[in-house]
Coordinates of C-alpha atoms and ligand atoms in Angstrom, one line a residue:
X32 CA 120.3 122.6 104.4
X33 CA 116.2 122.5 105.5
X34 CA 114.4 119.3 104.2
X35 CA 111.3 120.2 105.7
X36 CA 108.8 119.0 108.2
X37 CA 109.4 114.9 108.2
X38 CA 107.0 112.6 108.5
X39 CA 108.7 111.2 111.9
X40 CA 109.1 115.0 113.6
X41 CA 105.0 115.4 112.5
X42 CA 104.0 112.5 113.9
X43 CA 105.9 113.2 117.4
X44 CA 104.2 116.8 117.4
X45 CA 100.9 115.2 116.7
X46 CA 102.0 113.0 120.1
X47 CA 101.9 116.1 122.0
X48 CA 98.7 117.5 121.6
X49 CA 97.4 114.1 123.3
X50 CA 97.5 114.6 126.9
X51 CA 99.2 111.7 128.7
X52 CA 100.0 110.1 125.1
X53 CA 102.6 107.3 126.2
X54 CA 104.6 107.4 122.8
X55 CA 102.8 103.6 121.7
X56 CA 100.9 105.7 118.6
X57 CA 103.7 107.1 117.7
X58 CA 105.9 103.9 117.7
X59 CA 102.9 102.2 115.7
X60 CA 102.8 104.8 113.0
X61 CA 106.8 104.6 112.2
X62 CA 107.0 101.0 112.0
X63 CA 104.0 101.3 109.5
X64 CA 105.8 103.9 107.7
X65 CA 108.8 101.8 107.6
X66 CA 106.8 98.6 106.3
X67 CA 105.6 101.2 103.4
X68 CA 109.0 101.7 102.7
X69 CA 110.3 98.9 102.2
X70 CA 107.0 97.6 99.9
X71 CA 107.8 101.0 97.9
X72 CA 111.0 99.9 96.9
X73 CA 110.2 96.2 95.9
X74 CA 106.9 97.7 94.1
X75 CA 108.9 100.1 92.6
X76 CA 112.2 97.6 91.2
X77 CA 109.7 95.4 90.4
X78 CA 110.5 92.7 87.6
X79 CA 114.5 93.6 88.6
X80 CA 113.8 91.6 91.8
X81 CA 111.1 89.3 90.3
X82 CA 108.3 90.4 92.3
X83 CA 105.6 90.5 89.7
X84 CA 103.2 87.9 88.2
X85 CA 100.8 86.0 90.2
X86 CA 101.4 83.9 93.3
X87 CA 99.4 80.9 92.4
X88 CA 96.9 81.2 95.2
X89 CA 93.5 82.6 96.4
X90 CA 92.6 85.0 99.3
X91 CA 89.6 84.5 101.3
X92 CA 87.6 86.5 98.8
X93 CA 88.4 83.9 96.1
X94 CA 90.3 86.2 94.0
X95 CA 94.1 85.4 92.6
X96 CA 96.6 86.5 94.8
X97 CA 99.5 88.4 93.1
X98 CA 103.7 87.8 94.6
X99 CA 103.3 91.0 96.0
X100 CA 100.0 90.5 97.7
X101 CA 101.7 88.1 99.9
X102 CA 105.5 89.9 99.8
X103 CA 103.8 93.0 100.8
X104 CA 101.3 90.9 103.4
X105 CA 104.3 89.7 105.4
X106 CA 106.2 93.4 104.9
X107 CA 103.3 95.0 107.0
X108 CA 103.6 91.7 109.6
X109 CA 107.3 91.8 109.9
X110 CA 107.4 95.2 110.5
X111 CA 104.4 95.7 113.2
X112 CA 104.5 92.5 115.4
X113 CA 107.5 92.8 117.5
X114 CA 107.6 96.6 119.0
X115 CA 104.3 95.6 121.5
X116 CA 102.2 98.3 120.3
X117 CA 99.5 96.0 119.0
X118 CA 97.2 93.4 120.6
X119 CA 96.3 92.0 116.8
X120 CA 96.5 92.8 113.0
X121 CA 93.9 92.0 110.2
X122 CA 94.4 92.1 106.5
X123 CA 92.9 92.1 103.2
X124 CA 95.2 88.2 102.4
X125 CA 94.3 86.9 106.1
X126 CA 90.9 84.9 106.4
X127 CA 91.6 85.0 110.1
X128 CA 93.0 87.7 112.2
X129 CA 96.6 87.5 113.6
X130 CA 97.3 87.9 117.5
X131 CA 100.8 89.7 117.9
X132 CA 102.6 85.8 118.4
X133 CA 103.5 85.1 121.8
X134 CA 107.1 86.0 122.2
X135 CA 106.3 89.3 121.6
X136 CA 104.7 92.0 123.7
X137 CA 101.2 93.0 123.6
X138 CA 99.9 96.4 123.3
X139 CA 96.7 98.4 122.7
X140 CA 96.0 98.9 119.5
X141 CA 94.8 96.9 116.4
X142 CA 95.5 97.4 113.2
X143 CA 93.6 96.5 109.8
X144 CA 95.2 96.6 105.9
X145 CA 95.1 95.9 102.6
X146 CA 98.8 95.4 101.7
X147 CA 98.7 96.0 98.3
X148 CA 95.1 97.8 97.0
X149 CA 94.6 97.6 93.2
X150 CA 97.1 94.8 93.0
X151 CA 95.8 94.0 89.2
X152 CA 97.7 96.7 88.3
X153 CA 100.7 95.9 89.4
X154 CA 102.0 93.7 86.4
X155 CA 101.2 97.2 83.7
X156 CA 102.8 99.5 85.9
X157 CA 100.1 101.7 87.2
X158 CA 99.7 103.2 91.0
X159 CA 99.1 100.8 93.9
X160 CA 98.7 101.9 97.2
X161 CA 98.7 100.7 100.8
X162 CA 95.7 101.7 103.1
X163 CA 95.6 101.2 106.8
X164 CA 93.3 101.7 109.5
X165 CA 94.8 102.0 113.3
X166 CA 91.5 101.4 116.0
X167 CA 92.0 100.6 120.0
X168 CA 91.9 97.4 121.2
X169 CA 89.0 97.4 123.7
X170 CA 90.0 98.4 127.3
X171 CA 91.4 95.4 129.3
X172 CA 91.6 93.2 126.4
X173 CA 95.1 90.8 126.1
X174 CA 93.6 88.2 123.6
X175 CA 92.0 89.9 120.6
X176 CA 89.7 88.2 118.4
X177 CA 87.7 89.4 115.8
X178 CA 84.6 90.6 117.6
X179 CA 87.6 93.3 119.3
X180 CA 87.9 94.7 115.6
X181 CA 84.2 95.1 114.6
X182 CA 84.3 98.7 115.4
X183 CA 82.6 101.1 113.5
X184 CA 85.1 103.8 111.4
X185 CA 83.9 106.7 113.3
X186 CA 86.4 104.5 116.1
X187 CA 89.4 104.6 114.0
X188 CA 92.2 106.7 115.9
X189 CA 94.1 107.6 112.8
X190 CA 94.1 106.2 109.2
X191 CA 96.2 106.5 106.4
X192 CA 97.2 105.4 102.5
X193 CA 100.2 105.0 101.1
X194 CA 100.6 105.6 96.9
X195 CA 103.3 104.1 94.7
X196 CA 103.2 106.4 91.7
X197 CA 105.4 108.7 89.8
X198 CA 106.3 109.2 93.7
X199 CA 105.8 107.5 96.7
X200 CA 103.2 109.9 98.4
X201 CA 101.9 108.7 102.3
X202 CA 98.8 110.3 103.2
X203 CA 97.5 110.3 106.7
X204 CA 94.8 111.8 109.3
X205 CA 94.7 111.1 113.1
X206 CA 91.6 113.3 113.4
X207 CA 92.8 116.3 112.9
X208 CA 92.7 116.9 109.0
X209 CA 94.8 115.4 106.1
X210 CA 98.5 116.1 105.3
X211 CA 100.7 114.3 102.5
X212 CA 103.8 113.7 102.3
X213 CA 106.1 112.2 99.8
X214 CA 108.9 110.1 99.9
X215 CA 112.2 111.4 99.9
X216 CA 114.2 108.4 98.3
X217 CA 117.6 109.6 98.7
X218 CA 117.6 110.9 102.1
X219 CA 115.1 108.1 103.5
X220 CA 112.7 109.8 104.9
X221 CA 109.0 110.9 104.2
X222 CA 108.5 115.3 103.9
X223 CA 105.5 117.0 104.3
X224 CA 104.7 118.4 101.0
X225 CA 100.8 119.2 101.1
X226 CA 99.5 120.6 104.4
X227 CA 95.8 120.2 105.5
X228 CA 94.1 119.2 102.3
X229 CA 90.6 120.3 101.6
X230 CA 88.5 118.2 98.9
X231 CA 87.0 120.8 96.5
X232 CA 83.2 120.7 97.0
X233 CA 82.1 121.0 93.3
X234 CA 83.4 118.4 90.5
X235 CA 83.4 117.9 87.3
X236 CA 84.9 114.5 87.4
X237 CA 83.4 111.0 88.4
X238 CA 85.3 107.8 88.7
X239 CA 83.0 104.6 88.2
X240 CA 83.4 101.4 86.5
X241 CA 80.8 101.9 83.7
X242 CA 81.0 98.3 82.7
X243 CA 78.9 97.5 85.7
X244 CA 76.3 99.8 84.4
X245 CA 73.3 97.6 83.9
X246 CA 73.7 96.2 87.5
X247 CA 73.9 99.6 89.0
X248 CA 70.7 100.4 91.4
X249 CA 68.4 103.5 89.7
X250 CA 69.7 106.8 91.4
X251 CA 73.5 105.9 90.3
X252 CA 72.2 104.9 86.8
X253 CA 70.2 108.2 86.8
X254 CA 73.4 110.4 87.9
X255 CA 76.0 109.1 86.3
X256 CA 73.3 109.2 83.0
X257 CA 72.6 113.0 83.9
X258 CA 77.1 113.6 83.7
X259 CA 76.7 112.1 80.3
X260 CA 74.4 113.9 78.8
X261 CA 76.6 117.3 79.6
X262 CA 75.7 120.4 78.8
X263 CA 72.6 119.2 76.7
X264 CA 71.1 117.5 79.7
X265 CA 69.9 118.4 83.2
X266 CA 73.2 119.4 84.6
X267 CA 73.9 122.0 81.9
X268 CA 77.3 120.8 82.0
X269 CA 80.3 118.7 80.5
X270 CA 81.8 116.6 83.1
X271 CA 84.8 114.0 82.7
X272 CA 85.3 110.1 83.3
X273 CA 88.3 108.3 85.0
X274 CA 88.7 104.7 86.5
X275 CA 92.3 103.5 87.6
X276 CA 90.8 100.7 89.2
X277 CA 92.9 101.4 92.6
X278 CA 91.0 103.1 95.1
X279 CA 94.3 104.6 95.9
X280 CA 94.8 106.3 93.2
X281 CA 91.1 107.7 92.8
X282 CA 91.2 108.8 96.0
X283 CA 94.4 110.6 95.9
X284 CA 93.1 112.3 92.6
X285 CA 90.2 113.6 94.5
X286 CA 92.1 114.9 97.2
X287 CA 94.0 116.5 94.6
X288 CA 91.4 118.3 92.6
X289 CA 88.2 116.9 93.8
X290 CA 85.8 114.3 92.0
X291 CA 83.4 111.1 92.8
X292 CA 84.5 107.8 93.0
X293 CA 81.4 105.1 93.3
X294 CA 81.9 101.4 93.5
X295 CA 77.9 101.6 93.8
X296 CA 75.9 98.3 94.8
X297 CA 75.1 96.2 92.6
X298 CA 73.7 93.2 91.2
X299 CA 76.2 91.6 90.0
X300 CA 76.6 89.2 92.6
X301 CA 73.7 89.1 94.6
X302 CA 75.7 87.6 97.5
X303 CA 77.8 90.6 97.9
X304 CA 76.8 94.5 98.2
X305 CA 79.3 95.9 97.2
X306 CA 83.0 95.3 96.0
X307 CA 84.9 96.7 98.3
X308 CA 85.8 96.0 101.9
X309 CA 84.3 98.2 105.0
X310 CA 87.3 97.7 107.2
X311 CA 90.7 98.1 105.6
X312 CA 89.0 100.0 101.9
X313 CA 86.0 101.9 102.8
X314 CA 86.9 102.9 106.5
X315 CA 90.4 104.3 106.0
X316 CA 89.5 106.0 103.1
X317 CA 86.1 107.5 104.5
X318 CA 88.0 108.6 107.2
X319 CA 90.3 110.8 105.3
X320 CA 87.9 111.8 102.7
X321 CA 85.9 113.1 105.9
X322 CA 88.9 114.9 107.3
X323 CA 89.6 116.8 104.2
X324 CA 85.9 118.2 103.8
X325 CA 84.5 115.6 101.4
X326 CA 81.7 113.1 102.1
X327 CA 81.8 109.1 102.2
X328 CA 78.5 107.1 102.5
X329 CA 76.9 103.7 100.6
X330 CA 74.0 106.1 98.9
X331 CA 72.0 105.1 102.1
X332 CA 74.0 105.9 104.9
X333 CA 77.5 107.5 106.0
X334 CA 79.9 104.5 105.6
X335 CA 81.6 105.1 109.5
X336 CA 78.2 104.9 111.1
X337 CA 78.2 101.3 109.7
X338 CA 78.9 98.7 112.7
X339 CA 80.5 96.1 111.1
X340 CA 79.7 92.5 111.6
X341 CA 82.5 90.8 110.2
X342 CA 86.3 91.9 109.0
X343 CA 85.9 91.1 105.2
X344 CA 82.2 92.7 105.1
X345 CA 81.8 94.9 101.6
X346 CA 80.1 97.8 101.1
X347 CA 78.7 100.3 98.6
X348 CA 81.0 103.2 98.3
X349 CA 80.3 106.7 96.7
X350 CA 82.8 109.7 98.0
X351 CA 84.3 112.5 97.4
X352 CA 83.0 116.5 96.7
X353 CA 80.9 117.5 99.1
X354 CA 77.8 118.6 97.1
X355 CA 78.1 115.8 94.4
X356 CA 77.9 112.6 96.9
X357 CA 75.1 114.8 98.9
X358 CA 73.7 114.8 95.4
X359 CA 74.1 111.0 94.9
X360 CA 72.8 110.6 98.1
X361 CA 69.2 112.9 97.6
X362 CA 69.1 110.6 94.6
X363 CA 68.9 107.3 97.0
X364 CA 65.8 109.1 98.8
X365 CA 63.6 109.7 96.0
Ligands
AHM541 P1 91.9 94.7 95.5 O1 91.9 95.0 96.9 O2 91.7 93.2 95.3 O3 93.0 95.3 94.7 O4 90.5 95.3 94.9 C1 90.1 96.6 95.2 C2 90.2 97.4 93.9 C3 90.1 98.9 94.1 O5 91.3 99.5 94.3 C4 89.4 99.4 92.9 O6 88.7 100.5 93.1 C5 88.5 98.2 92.5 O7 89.1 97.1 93.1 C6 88.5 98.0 91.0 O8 87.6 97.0 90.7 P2 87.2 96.6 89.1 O9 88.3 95.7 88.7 O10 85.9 96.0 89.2 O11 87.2 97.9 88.3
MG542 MG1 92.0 96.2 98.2

């Protein structure tokens, strides 16, 4: 019987368009997807294995730290220190970054996550996701710190998501467009399911957290004001609302059957701009929204042209169809 194109035979055939590729990518990739494997099955038993509920501690952004934030934290460690293909990691739970310990090899790349994305879902049962971002350490360098990481995303040599829903879906691009694949519990192994995925260019859906409205800036205020009016107002049509809160999970919808997702500044908290985070959120998720046709800035500027100056640095995010972000964006220039 013919499963299909797995995950692991794509990823080898992706090794051999790279001239003089040494197999290290390749290596990285499957102990990622084995880390995602394991967090999908102790996301998915949940309460059976008494995962859920919070941990009792705070992550460097102040915010409550669920069981699985830190379960799936180590997950992603466990599973990527030891083969030498890294020179460091970084994560959403990790104030500091984390050199590949000394017993272990070193190798070139570094890699950035956020173990467990819209983790305040977890406890009612609604999609999480894992997003990663894989960049190069810089040439000649055995000791990564955190300066090595600040790369802008237009660096990132492949990035990916993983989604814990109805299935366990694993979307990735190494530059070279976006493919999915889902889970295949039973036999183990991840099959391609949907091959080089364009985002739609028009929408009639937007995802934004309207309870955030009267701290928006003017042009998101003005759009997403324009979208309510419908077919009465300047659009001339109806359009449609959805927020999972779990960038996963909006972005997978888009990639599905297009839309916007903003987390817009805001002046909520004048100390941050924006909510989400440049280098394991925004970054990733640009990436593959770019891949796939769509577009990914802050309102102001693409968000992989940003060089970041710190690993936890937020940013405005609006992506998604082509022609509404560019939209979004004319809005910002007025
Ligand atoms: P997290 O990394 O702590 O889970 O936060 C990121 C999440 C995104 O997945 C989601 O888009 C956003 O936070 C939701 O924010 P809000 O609760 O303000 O709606
Ligand atoms: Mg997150």
């Amino acid at each position: 019987m013919h499963i299909g194109t797995t995950l692991t035979q794509f990823i080898i055939e992706e090794q051999r368009r790279v001239k003089g590729a040494t197999g290290d990518f390749t290596g990285l990739l499957n102990d990622t997807v084995t880390a995602i494997k394991v967090i999908s099955n102790a996301v998915n038993k949940g309460d059976l294995i008494g995962v859920l509920g919070s941990a009792g501690s705070e992550n460097v952004q102040g915010e409550t730290q669920k069981k699985l934030d830190v379960i799936t934290n180590d997950i992603m460690i466990r599973s990527n220190e030891w083969a030498g293909h890294l020179a460091a990691m970084a994560s959403e739970e990790m104030e500091e970054i984390l050199p590949i310990p000394a017993q272990y090899p070193r190798g070139k790349y570094l890699l950035v996550f956020d173990p467990l994305d819209g983790s305040s879902n977890i406890d009612v049962n609604i999609s999480v996701g894992t997003i990663f971002s894989i960049l190069r350490a810089p040439e000649g360098v055995t000791e990564a710190t955190e300066k090595d990481f600040l790369q802008p995303g237009t660096k990132q040599v492949a990035s990916g998501y993983a989604i814990y829903g109805p299935s366990t879906m694993l979307v990735l691009t190494c530059g070279h467009g976006v493919n999915a694949f889902t889970l295949d519990r039973e036999v183990g192994e991840f099959i391609l399911t949907h091959a080089n995925i364009q985002i739609k260019p028009d929408t009639r859906e937007f995802a934004i957290n309207a309870s955030n409205e009267r701290f928006w800036e003017a042009p998101v205020q003005r759009y997403v004001e324009e979208c309510l009016q419908g077919k009465e107002g300047p659009r001339g049509e109806n359009f449609n609302m959805r927020w999972v809160a779990s960038m996963v999970a909006e972005v997978h919808r888009i990639l599905m059957r297009g839309g916007v997702f903003m987390y817009p500044k805001d002046t909520k908290d004048p100390t941050k701009p924006g909510k989400l985070r440049l280098m394991y959120e925004a970054n990733p998720m640009s990436f593959i929204v770019e891949q796939a046709g769509g577009v990914s800035s802050t309102g102001r500027e693409r968000i992989m042209d940003i060089q970041p100056d710190h690993i936890h640095q937020r940013v405005p995010v609006i992506l998604g169809s082509k022609n509404e972000v560019e939209r979004i964006v004319s809005y910002h220039k007025e």
